[in-house]
Coordinates of C-alpha atoms in Angstrom, one line a residue:
Chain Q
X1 CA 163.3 -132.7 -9.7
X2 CA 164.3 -130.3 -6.7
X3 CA 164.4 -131.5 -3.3
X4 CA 163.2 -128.9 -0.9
X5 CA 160.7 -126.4 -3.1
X6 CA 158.9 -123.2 -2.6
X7 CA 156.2 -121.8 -3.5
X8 CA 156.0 -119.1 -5.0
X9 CA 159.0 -117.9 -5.8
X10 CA 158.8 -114.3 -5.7
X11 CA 155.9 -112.1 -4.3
X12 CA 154.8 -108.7 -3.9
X13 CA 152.1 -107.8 -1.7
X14 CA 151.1 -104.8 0.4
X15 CA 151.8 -103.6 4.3
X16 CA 148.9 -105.8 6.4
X17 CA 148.3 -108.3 4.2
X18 CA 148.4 -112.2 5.0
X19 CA 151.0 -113.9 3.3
X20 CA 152.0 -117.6 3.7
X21 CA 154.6 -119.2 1.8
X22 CA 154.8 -122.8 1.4
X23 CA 157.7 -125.5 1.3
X24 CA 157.8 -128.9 0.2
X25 CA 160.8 -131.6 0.6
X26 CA 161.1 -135.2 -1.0
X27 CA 164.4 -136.3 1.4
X28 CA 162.4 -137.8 4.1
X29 CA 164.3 -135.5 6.4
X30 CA 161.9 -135.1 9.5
X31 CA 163.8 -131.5 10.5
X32 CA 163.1 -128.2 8.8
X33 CA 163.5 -124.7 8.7
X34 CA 162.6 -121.1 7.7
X35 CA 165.5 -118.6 7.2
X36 CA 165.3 -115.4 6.2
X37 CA 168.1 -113.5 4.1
X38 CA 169.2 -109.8 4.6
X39 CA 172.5 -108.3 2.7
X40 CA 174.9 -108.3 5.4
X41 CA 173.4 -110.0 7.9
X42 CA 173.5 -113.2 6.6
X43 CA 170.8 -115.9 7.5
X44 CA 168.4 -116.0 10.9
X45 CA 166.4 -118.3 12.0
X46 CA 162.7 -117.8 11.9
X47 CA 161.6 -121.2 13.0
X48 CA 162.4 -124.6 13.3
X49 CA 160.9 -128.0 13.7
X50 CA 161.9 -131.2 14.6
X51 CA 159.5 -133.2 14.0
X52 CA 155.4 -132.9 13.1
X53 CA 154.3 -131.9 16.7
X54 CA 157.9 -130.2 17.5
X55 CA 157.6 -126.4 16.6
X56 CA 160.5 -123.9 18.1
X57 CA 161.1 -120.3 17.8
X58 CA 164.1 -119.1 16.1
X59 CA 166.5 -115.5 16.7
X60 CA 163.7 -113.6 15.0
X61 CA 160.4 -114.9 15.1
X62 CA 158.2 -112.0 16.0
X63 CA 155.7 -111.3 13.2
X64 CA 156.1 -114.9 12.2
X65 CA 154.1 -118.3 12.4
X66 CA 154.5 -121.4 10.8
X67 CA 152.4 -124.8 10.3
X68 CA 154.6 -128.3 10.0
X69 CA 151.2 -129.8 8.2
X70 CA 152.8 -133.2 7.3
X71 CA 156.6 -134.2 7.5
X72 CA 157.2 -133.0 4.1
X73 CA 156.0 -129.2 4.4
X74 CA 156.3 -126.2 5.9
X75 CA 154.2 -123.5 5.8
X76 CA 155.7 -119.5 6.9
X77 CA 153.0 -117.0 7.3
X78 CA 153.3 -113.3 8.0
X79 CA 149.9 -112.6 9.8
X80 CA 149.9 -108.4 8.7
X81 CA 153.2 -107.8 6.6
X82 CA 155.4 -105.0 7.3
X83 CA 158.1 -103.3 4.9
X84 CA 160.5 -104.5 6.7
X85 CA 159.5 -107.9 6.3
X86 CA 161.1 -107.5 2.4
X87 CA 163.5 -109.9 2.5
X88 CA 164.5 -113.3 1.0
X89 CA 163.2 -116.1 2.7
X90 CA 164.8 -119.6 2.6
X91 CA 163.3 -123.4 3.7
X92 CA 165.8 -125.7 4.5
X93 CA 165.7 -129.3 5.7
X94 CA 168.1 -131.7 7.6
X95 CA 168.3 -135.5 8.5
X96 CA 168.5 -135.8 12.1
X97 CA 171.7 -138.6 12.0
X98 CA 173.6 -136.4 9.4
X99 CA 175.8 -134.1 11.1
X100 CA 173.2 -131.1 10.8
X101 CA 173.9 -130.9 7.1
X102 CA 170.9 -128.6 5.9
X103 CA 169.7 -129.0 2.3
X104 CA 167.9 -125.3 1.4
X105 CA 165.1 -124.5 -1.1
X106 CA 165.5 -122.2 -4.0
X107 CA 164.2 -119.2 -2.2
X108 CA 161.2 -116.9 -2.0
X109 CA 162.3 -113.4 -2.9
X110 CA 159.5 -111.1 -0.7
X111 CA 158.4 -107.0 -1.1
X112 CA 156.3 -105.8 1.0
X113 CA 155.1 -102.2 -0.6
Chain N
X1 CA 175.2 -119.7 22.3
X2 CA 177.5 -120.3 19.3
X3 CA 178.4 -117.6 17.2
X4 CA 180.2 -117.4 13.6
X5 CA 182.2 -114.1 12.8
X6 CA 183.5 -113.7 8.9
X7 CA 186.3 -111.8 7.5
X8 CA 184.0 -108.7 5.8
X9 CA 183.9 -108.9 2.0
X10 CA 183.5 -108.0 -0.7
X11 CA 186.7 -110.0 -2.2
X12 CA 187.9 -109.1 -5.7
X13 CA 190.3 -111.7 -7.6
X14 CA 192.1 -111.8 -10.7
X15 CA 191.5 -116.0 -12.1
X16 CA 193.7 -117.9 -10.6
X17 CA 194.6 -116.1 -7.4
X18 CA 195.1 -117.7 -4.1
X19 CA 191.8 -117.1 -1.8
X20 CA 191.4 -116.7 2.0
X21 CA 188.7 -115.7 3.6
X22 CA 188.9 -115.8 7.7
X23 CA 186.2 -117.2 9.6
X24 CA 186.1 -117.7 14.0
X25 CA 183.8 -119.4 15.6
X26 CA 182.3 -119.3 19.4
X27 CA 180.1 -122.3 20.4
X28 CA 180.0 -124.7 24.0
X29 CA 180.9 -128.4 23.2
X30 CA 182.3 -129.8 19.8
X31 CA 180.2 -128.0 17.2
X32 CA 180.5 -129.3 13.6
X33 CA 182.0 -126.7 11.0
X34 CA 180.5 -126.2 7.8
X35 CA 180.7 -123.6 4.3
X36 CA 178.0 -122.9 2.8
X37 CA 178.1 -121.4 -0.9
X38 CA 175.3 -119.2 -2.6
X39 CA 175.4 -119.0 -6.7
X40 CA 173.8 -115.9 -8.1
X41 CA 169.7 -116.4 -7.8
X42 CA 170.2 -119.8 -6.2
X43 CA 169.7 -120.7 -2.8
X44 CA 173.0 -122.5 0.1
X45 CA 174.4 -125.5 -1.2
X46 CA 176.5 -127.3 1.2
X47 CA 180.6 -126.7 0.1
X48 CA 182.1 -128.7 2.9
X49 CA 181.9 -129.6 6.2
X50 CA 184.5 -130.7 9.7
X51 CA 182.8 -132.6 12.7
X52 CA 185.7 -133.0 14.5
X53 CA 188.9 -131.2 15.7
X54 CA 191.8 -131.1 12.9
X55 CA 189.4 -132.5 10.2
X56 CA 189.8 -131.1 6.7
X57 CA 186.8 -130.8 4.8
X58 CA 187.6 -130.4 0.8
X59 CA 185.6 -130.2 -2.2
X60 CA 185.8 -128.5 -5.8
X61 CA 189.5 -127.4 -4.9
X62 CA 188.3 -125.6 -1.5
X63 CA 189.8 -126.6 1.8
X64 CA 189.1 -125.8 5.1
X65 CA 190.2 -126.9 8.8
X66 CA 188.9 -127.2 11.9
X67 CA 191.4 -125.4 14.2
X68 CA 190.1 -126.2 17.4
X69 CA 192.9 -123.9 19.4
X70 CA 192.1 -120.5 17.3
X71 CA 188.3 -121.6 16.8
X72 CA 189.2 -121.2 13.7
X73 CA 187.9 -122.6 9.8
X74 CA 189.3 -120.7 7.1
X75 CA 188.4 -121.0 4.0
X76 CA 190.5 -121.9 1.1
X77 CA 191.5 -122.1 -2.6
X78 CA 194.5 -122.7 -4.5
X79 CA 193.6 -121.0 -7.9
X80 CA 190.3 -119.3 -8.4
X81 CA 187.7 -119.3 -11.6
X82 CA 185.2 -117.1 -12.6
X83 CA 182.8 -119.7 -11.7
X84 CA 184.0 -119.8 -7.5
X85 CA 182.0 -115.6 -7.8
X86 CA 179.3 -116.7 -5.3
X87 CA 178.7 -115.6 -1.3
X88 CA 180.3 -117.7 0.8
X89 CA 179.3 -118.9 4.2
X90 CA 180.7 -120.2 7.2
X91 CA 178.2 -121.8 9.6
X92 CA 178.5 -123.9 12.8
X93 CA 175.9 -126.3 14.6
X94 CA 175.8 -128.5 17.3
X95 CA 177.0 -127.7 20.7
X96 CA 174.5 -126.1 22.9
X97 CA 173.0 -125.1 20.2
X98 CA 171.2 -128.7 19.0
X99 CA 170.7 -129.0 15.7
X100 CA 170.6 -125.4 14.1
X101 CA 173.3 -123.8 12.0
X102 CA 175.0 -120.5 12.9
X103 CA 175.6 -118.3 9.9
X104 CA 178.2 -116.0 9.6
X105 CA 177.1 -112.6 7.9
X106 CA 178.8 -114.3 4.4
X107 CA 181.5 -113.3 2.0
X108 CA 180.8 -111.9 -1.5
X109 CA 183.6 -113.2 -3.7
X110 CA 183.9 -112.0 -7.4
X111 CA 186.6 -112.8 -9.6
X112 CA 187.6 -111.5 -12.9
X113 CA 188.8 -112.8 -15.9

């Protein structure tokens, strides 16, 4: 079974609608993150958490929130999507004593019409 | 802030061709060094890794080295397979920049048979 999941896996949805996309992790990691993935730009951080109660903005946060309901997940919402929200958007998680190595999620490929 | 810069792609090999592809870093402190690699449809899975200055990291024939006097960690491979066509990142973390990666923009890498 997968380590970090994501649910769901793809979506389509239209401009100003809510949209929250979950992720779920079984490594006992207590850090995690939401990336999102454009073609040639790499990965940027959304947000990141450190713990339950630790919630940080990332390099591109506006239009985004998250909830850290429970150690294991880690919810991304998009409060009124956009078009250029279209993207695809990657969980991640890390163990704070390991070097910052960053286990990532299978992805959730976004359109936003 | 740190900062990851990679040689611009795509890269087109014939099997079994030598492969190089250039990546600087900027970051304050003693960041650790990592490539990331991206299968088609799949999300990062960790390639290797460097903590320190004038570590190699290795793994599946790729090598890399933290060069701390070029801020360097190229990425490298003796004889390529079909099976290495994936996006390749370089990432850094640590530093100032507490436990979050730095992506570079990533490397599309096809080879032919």
């Amino acid at each position: 079974d997968a380590d970090v999941t994501q649910t769901p896996r793809n979506r389509i949805t239209k401009t100003g609608k809510r949209i929250m996309l979950e992720c779920s992790q079984t490594k006992g990691h207590d850090r995690m993150y939401w990336y999102r993935q454009d073609p040639g730009l790499g990965l940027r951080l959304i947000y990141y958490s450190f713990d339950v109660k630790d919630i940080n903005k990332g390099e591109i946060s506006d239009g985004y929130s998250v909830s850290r309901q429970a150690q294991a997940k880690f919810s991304l919402s998009l409060e009124s999507a956009i078009p250029n929200q279209t993207a695809l958007y990657f969980c991640a998680t890390s163990d704070t004593y390991r070097d910052f190595e960053q286990f990532f999620g299978p992805g959730t490929r976004l359109t936003v019409l | 802030g740190n900062s990851v810069t990679q040689m611009e792609g795509p890269v087109t090999l014939s099997e079994e061709a030598f492969l190089t592809i250039n990546c600087t870093y900027t970051a304050t402190g003693y960041p650790s060094l990592f490539w990331y690699v991206q299968y088609p449809g799949e999300g990062l899975q960790l390639l290797l890794k460097a903590t320190k200055a004038d570590d190699k990291g290795s793994n599946k024939g790729f090598e890399a080295t933290y060069r701390k006097e070029t801020t360097s960690f190229h990425l490298e491979k003796g004889s390529v397979q079909v099976s290495d066509s994936a996006v390749y990142f370089c990432a850094n973390a640590g530093g100032t920049s507490y436990g979050k990666l730095t992506f570079g923009q990533g490397t599309i890498l096809t080879v032919h048979p």
